[in-house]
PDB file of C-alpha atoms in Angstrom:
ATOM      1  CA  MET M   1      -3.463  -1.711 -21.391  1.00  0.00           C
ATOM      2  CA  THR M   2      -3.168   2.073 -20.958  1.00  0.00           C
ATOM      3  CA  ARG M   3      -4.325   1.889 -17.346  1.00  0.00           C
ATOM      4  CA  LEU M   4      -1.874  -0.911 -16.575  1.00  0.00           C
ATOM      5  CA  VAL M   5       1.033   1.038 -18.062  1.00  0.00           C
ATOM      6  CA  LEU M   6       0.021   4.205 -16.205  1.00  0.00           C
ATOM      7  CA  GLY M   7      -0.320   2.290 -12.954  1.00  0.00           C
ATOM      8  CA  VAL M   8       3.178   0.821 -13.229  1.00  0.00           C
ATOM      9  CA  LEU M   9       4.617   4.221 -14.166  1.00  0.00           C
ATOM     10  CA  VAL M  10       2.909   6.051 -11.282  1.00  0.00           C
ATOM     11  CA  TRP M  11       4.018   3.368  -8.805  1.00  0.00           C
ATOM     12  CA  SER M  12       7.599   3.490 -10.082  1.00  0.00           C
ATOM     13  CA  MET M  13       7.974   7.274 -10.253  1.00  0.00           C
ATOM     14  CA  VAL M  14       6.459   7.924  -6.831  1.00  0.00           C
ATOM     15  CA  HIS M  15       8.764   5.357  -5.236  1.00  0.00           C
ATOM     16  CA  LEU M  16      11.796   6.546  -7.200  1.00  0.00           C
ATOM     17  CA  PHE M  17      11.242  10.220  -6.368  1.00  0.00           C
ATOM     18  CA  PRO M  18      12.813  10.203  -2.849  1.00  0.00           C
ATOM     19  CA  ALA M  19      16.016   8.578  -4.136  1.00  0.00           C
ATOM     20  CA  LEU M  20      16.033  10.387  -7.467  1.00  0.00           C
ATOM     21  CA  ALA M  21      15.451  13.877  -6.074  1.00  0.00           C
ATOM     22  CA  PRO M  22      16.209  13.888  -2.325  1.00  0.00           C
ATOM     23  CA  ALA M  23      16.723  17.665  -2.267  1.00  0.00           C
ATOM     24  CA  ALA M  24      13.326  18.276  -3.886  1.00  0.00           C
ATOM     25  CA  ARG M  25      11.673  15.884  -1.421  1.00  0.00           C
ATOM     26  CA  LYS M  26      13.286  17.685   1.506  1.00  0.00           C
ATOM     27  CA  SER M  27      12.167  21.047   0.132  1.00  0.00           C
ATOM     28  CA  ILE M  28       8.563  19.868  -0.278  1.00  0.00           C
ATOM     29  CA  ILE M  29       8.462  18.493   3.275  1.00  0.00           C
ATOM     30  CA  SER M  30       9.982  21.717   4.670  1.00  0.00           C
ATOM     31  CA  ARG M  31       7.397  23.814   2.858  1.00  0.00           C
ATOM     32  CA  TYR M  32       4.236  21.751   3.320  1.00  0.00           C
ATOM     33  CA  GLY M  33       5.064  19.378   6.182  1.00  0.00           C
ATOM     34  CA  GLU M  34       5.765  15.660   6.437  1.00  0.00           C
ATOM     35  CA  TYR M  35       2.160  14.513   6.873  1.00  0.00           C
ATOM     36  CA  PRO M  36       0.804  16.272   3.753  1.00  0.00           C
ATOM     37  CA  TYR M  37       3.722  14.792   1.789  1.00  0.00           C
ATOM     38  CA  LYS M  38       2.961  11.299   3.099  1.00  0.00           C
ATOM     39  CA  GLY M  39      -0.715  11.876   2.384  1.00  0.00           C
ATOM     40  CA  VAL M  40      -0.059  12.704  -1.264  1.00  0.00           C
ATOM     41  CA  PHE M  41       2.359   9.763  -1.495  1.00  0.00           C
ATOM     42  CA  THR M  42      -0.282   7.401  -0.105  1.00  0.00           C
ATOM     43  CA  LEU M  43      -2.959   8.802  -2.418  1.00  0.00           C
ATOM     44  CA  LEU M  44      -0.745   8.283  -5.466  1.00  0.00           C
ATOM     45  CA  MET M  45      -0.022   4.723  -4.306  1.00  0.00           C
ATOM     46  CA  ILE M  46      -3.747   4.025  -4.070  1.00  0.00           C
ATOM     47  CA  VAL M  47      -4.259   5.484  -7.550  1.00  0.00           C
ATOM     48  CA  SER M  48      -1.424   3.383  -8.976  1.00  0.00           C
ATOM     49  CA  ILE M  49      -2.768   0.183  -7.388  1.00  0.00           C
ATOM     50  CA  TYR M  50      -6.244   0.929  -8.717  1.00  0.00           C
ATOM     51  CA  LEU M  51      -4.864   1.516 -12.217  1.00  0.00           C
ATOM     52  CA  ILE M  52      -2.820  -1.683 -12.078  1.00  0.00           C
ATOM     53  CA  ILE M  53      -5.688  -3.855 -10.825  1.00  0.00           C
ATOM     54  CA  SER M  54      -8.303  -2.381 -13.147  1.00  0.00           C
ATOM     55  CA  GLY M  55      -5.904  -2.401 -16.096  1.00  0.00           C
ATOM     56  CA  TRP M  56      -4.906  -6.010 -15.470  1.00  0.00           C
ATOM     57  CA  SER M  57      -8.500  -7.141 -14.975  1.00  0.00           C
ATOM     58  CA  SER M  58      -9.695  -5.413 -18.132  1.00  0.00           C
ATOM     59  CA  LEU M  59      -7.307  -7.516 -20.210  1.00  0.00           C
ATOM     60  CA  THR M  60      -9.136 -10.782 -19.729  1.00  0.00           C
ATOM     61  CA  PRO M  61      -8.105 -13.923 -21.618  1.00  0.00           C
ATOM     62  CA  VAL M  62     -11.563 -14.261 -23.201  1.00  0.00           C
ATOM     63  CA  GLU M  63     -10.995 -11.179 -25.315  1.00  0.00           C
ATOM     64  CA  PRO M  64      -9.320 -12.095 -28.619  1.00  0.00           C
ATOM     65  CA  ASP M  65      -5.977 -10.555 -29.487  1.00  0.00           C
ATOM     66  CA  VAL M  66      -5.759  -8.703 -26.174  1.00  0.00           C
ATOM     67  CA  LEU M  67      -3.224 -11.024 -24.580  1.00  0.00           C
ATOM     68  CA  PRO M  68      -0.649 -11.633 -27.322  1.00  0.00           C
ATOM     69  CA  GLU M  69       2.228 -13.830 -26.274  1.00  0.00           C
ATOM     70  CA  ILE M  70       5.417 -11.820 -26.675  1.00  0.00           C
ATOM     71  CA  TYR M  71       7.602 -14.853 -26.025  1.00  0.00           C
ATOM     72  CA  THR M  72       7.172 -18.505 -25.165  1.00  0.00           C
ATOM     73  CA  PRO M  73       8.229 -19.267 -21.576  1.00  0.00           C
ATOM     74  CA  PRO M  74      10.566 -22.245 -21.104  1.00  0.00           C
ATOM     75  CA  GLY M  75       9.046 -25.554 -20.071  1.00  0.00           C
ATOM     76  CA  TRP M  76      10.717 -25.291 -16.676  1.00  0.00           C
ATOM     77  CA  GLY M  77       9.577 -21.704 -16.194  1.00  0.00           C
ATOM     78  CA  GLY M  78       6.712 -22.553 -13.874  1.00  0.00           C
ATOM     79  CA  TYR M  79       8.980 -24.475 -11.496  1.00  0.00           C
ATOM     80  CA  ALA M  80      11.600 -21.712 -11.535  1.00  0.00           C
ATOM     81  CA  ALA M  81       8.833 -19.220 -10.835  1.00  0.00           C
ATOM     82  CA  ALA M  82       7.670 -21.221  -7.816  1.00  0.00           C
ATOM     83  CA  VAL M  83      11.182 -21.125  -6.342  1.00  0.00           C
ATOM     84  CA  LEU M  84      11.840 -17.463  -7.143  1.00  0.00           C
ATOM     85  CA  VAL M  85       8.496 -16.329  -5.774  1.00  0.00           C
ATOM     86  CA  LEU M  86       9.169 -18.272  -2.565  1.00  0.00           C
ATOM     87  CA  ILE M  87      12.511 -16.466  -2.262  1.00  0.00           C
ATOM     88  CA  GLY M  88      10.650 -13.245  -2.948  1.00  0.00           C
ATOM     89  CA  PHE M  89       8.224 -13.897  -0.072  1.00  0.00           C
ATOM     90  CA  VAL M  90      11.076 -14.554   2.345  1.00  0.00           C
ATOM     91  CA  LEU M  91      13.030 -11.470   1.313  1.00  0.00           C
ATOM     92  CA  PHE M  92       9.942  -9.271   1.259  1.00  0.00           C
ATOM     93  CA  LEU M  93       9.544  -9.887   5.014  1.00  0.00           C
ATOM     94  CA  ALA M  94      13.250  -9.499   5.791  1.00  0.00           C
ATOM     95  CA  PRO M  95      13.335  -5.733   6.533  1.00  0.00           C
ATOM     96  CA  TYR M  96      10.948  -6.063   9.470  1.00  0.00           C
ATOM     97  CA  PRO M  97      11.848  -8.747  12.064  1.00  0.00           C
ATOM     98  CA  PRO M  98      15.423  -9.193  13.334  1.00  0.00           C
ATOM     99  CA  ASN M  99      17.199 -11.636  10.997  1.00  0.00           C
ATOM    100  CA  ASN M 100      20.523 -12.287   9.294  1.00  0.00           C
ATOM    101  CA  PHE M 101      19.266 -11.830   5.737  1.00  0.00           C
ATOM    102  CA  LYS M 102      19.714  -8.111   6.318  1.00  0.00           C
ATOM    103  CA  ARG M 103      23.398  -8.811   6.936  1.00  0.00           C
ATOM    104  CA  MET M 104      23.763 -10.572   3.577  1.00  0.00           C
ATOM    105  CA  MET M 105      22.045  -7.981   1.394  1.00  0.00           C
ATOM    106  CA  ARG M 106      21.391  -4.284   1.668  1.00  0.00           C
ATOM    107  CA  HIS M 107      17.941  -4.278   0.063  1.00  0.00           C
ATOM    108  CA  PRO M 108      16.288  -7.647   0.707  1.00  0.00           C
ATOM    109  CA  GLN M 109      12.760  -6.425   0.011  1.00  0.00           C
ATOM    110  CA  LEU M 110      13.639  -4.900  -3.351  1.00  0.00           C
ATOM    111  CA  ILE M 111      15.648  -7.991  -4.300  1.00  0.00           C
ATOM    112  CA  GLY M 112      12.639 -10.080  -3.289  1.00  0.00           C
ATOM    113  CA  PHE M 113      10.437  -7.897  -5.463  1.00  0.00           C
ATOM    114  CA  ALA M 114      12.772  -8.512  -8.405  1.00  0.00           C
ATOM    115  CA  CYS M 115      12.749 -12.296  -7.758  1.00  0.00           C
ATOM    116  CA  TRP M 116       8.941 -12.222  -7.725  1.00  0.00           C
ATOM    117  CA  GLY M 117       8.868 -10.331 -11.018  1.00  0.00           C
ATOM    118  CA  VAL M 118      11.469 -12.450 -12.801  1.00  0.00           C
ATOM    119  CA  GLY M 119       9.741 -15.607 -11.609  1.00  0.00           C
ATOM    120  CA  HIS M 120       6.460 -14.571 -13.176  1.00  0.00           C
ATOM    121  CA  LEU M 121       8.209 -13.562 -16.406  1.00  0.00           C
ATOM    122  CA  LEU M 122       9.664 -17.075 -16.636  1.00  0.00           C
ATOM    123  CA  ALA M 123       6.181 -18.567 -16.310  1.00  0.00           C
ATOM    124  CA  VAL M 124       4.030 -16.230 -18.423  1.00  0.00           C
ATOM    125  CA  GLY M 125       4.923 -14.502 -21.686  1.00  0.00           C
ATOM    126  CA  THR M 126       1.893 -12.303 -22.339  1.00  0.00           C
ATOM    127  CA  LEU M 127       2.060  -8.590 -23.006  1.00  0.00           C
ATOM    128  CA  ARG M 128       0.301  -7.611 -19.798  1.00  0.00           C
ATOM    129  CA  SER M 129       2.698  -9.791 -17.780  1.00  0.00           C
ATOM    130  CA  LEU M 130       5.676  -8.166 -19.470  1.00  0.00           C
ATOM    131  CA  VAL M 131       4.328  -4.686 -18.709  1.00  0.00           C
ATOM    132  CA  PHE M 132       3.421  -5.457 -15.099  1.00  0.00           C
ATOM    133  CA  PHE M 133       6.102  -7.848 -13.887  1.00  0.00           C
ATOM    134  CA  GLY M 134       8.802  -6.492 -16.184  1.00  0.00           C
ATOM    135  CA  GLY M 135       7.991  -2.916 -15.244  1.00  0.00           C
ATOM    136  CA  LEU M 136       8.048  -3.542 -11.493  1.00  0.00           C
ATOM    137  CA  THR M 137      11.217  -5.628 -11.751  1.00  0.00           C
ATOM    138  CA  ALA M 138      12.914  -2.765 -13.584  1.00  0.00           C
ATOM    139  CA  TRP M 139      11.689  -0.346 -10.910  1.00  0.00           C
ATOM    140  CA  ALA M 140      13.099  -2.506  -8.088  1.00  0.00           C
ATOM    141  CA  ILE M 141      16.529  -2.771  -9.736  1.00  0.00           C
ATOM    142  CA  ILE M 142      16.716   0.954 -10.498  1.00  0.00           C
ATOM    143  CA  GLU M 143      15.589   1.746  -6.945  1.00  0.00           C
ATOM    144  CA  ILE M 144      18.453  -0.313  -5.520  1.00  0.00           C
ATOM    145  CA  PHE M 145      21.076   1.605  -7.501  1.00  0.00           C
ATOM    146  CA  LEU M 146      19.557   5.005  -6.727  1.00  0.00           C
ATOM    147  CA  ILE M 147      19.309   4.348  -2.987  1.00  0.00           C
ATOM    148  CA  ASN M 148      22.897   3.070  -2.900  1.00  0.00           C
ATOM    149  CA  LYS M 149      24.040   6.233  -4.654  1.00  0.00           C
ATOM    150  CA  ARG M 150      22.041   8.473  -2.325  1.00  0.00           C
ATOM    151  CA  ASP M 151      22.915   6.790   0.972  1.00  0.00           C
ATOM    152  CA  GLY M 152      26.558   5.899   0.381  1.00  0.00           C
ATOM    153  CA  ALA M 153      28.359   3.240   2.405  1.00  0.00           C
ATOM    154  CA  TRP M 154      26.306   0.479   3.994  1.00  0.00           C
ATOM    155  CA  VAL M 155      26.685  -0.551   7.634  1.00  0.00           C
ATOM    156  CA  ARG M 156      25.744  -4.188   8.167  1.00  0.00           C
ATOM    157  CA  PRO M 157      23.312  -4.881  11.017  1.00  0.00           C
ATOM    158  CA  ALA M 158      24.446  -6.928  14.008  1.00  0.00           C
ATOM    159  CA  ARG M 159      24.190 -10.704  13.854  1.00  0.00           C
ATOM    160  CA  VAL M 160      21.113 -12.267  15.460  1.00  0.00           C
ATOM    161  CA  PRO M 161      20.384 -15.865  16.588  1.00  0.00           C
ATOM    162  CA  LEU M 162      19.683 -18.338  13.785  1.00  0.00           C
ATOM    163  CA  LYS M 163      16.278 -19.215  15.269  1.00  0.00           C
ATOM    164  CA  LYS M 164      15.006 -15.784  14.209  1.00  0.00           C
ATOM    165  CA  ASP M 165      15.840 -16.648  10.579  1.00  0.00           C
ATOM    166  CA  VAL M 166      14.099 -20.011  10.913  1.00  0.00           C
ATOM    167  CA  THR M 167      10.975 -18.404  12.380  1.00  0.00           C
ATOM    168  CA  MET M 168      10.770 -15.781   9.644  1.00  0.00           C
ATOM    169  CA  VAL M 169      11.357 -18.295   6.837  1.00  0.00           C
ATOM    170  CA  ALA M 170       8.754 -20.668   8.269  1.00  0.00           C
ATOM    171  CA  PHE M 171       6.174 -17.893   8.379  1.00  0.00           C
ATOM    172  CA  ALA M 172       7.048 -16.800   4.833  1.00  0.00           C
ATOM    173  CA  VAL M 173       6.668 -20.384   3.575  1.00  0.00           C
ATOM    174  CA  LEU M 174       3.208 -20.663   5.145  1.00  0.00           C
ATOM    175  CA  VAL M 175       2.078 -17.412   3.539  1.00  0.00           C
ATOM    176  CA  TYR M 176       3.625 -18.491   0.238  1.00  0.00           C
ATOM    177  CA  LEU M 177       1.805 -21.832   0.272  1.00  0.00           C
ATOM    178  CA  ALA M 178      -1.484 -20.086   0.989  1.00  0.00           C
ATOM    179  CA  PHE M 179      -0.937 -17.815  -2.030  1.00  0.00           C
ATOM    180  CA  LEU M 180       0.315 -20.662  -4.215  1.00  0.00           C
ATOM    181  CA  PHE M 181      -2.827 -22.716  -3.807  1.00  0.00           C
ATOM    182  CA  THR M 182      -5.239 -19.762  -3.976  1.00  0.00           C
ATOM    183  CA  HIS M 183      -3.438 -17.907  -6.760  1.00  0.00           C
ATOM    184  CA  HIS M 184      -6.023 -18.846  -9.396  1.00  0.00           C
ATOM    185  CA  LEU M 185      -8.853 -17.704  -7.117  1.00  0.00           C
ATOM    186  CA  LEU M 186      -7.271 -14.381  -6.171  1.00  0.00           C
ATOM    187  CA  PHE M 187      -5.750 -13.370  -9.491  1.00  0.00           C
ATOM    188  CA  GLY M 188      -7.271 -15.659 -12.110  1.00  0.00           C
ATOM    189  CA  GLY M 189      -5.470 -18.030 -14.434  1.00  0.00           C
ATOM    190  CA  THR M 190      -3.607 -21.055 -13.113  1.00  0.00           C
ATOM    191  CA  ASN M 191      -1.146 -21.522 -10.320  1.00  0.00           C
ATOM    192  CA  LEU M 192       2.473 -20.674 -11.064  1.00  0.00           C
ATOM    193  CA  ILE M 193       3.724 -24.212 -11.477  1.00  0.00           C
ATOM    194  CA  SER M 194       1.113 -25.062 -14.113  1.00  0.00           C
ATOM    195  CA  ALA M 195       1.237 -21.631 -15.769  1.00  0.00           C
ATOM    196  CA  SER M 196       3.825 -22.731 -18.276  1.00  0.00           C
TER     197      SER M 196
END
């Protein structure tokens, strides 16, 4: 559990740093250069992902008393999770191709991250799920507020043809379906719908 907690904390703090301390970030880049800064950032991301994966994997369901259920998810939690995670997949892609989702929300990827996290929390009530999904959901929400405070007023992007939205959503749905039906193979456990 320690590694999982550390992984979530490292991930969150490294991502929050640019919005939390923009002056310090600028000073570091001015002193050491942009590439060394990005190199350290990338290294810390790799460390955090390793800690998260190894920490999660070490807490296997076969070990007694390691996965206590903090709360009992609702009976409909698995279905809600399936919908929220689908929304998360769509919004996670939104910052990249031209689309109108970026006109509706300032931080589609972070909102998608939060949907993904909340969805899993509705389906699974174990301690490791609360640490991982709850921790990353909290990070995404805090990140949104900090970036808004740092960057000030938001300028909406120009409108694009609807077909670009349809193309992006269709691709996101295909990726989502691939993950949905291989979830138990990639990450263990059951698929989201049957998780609850």
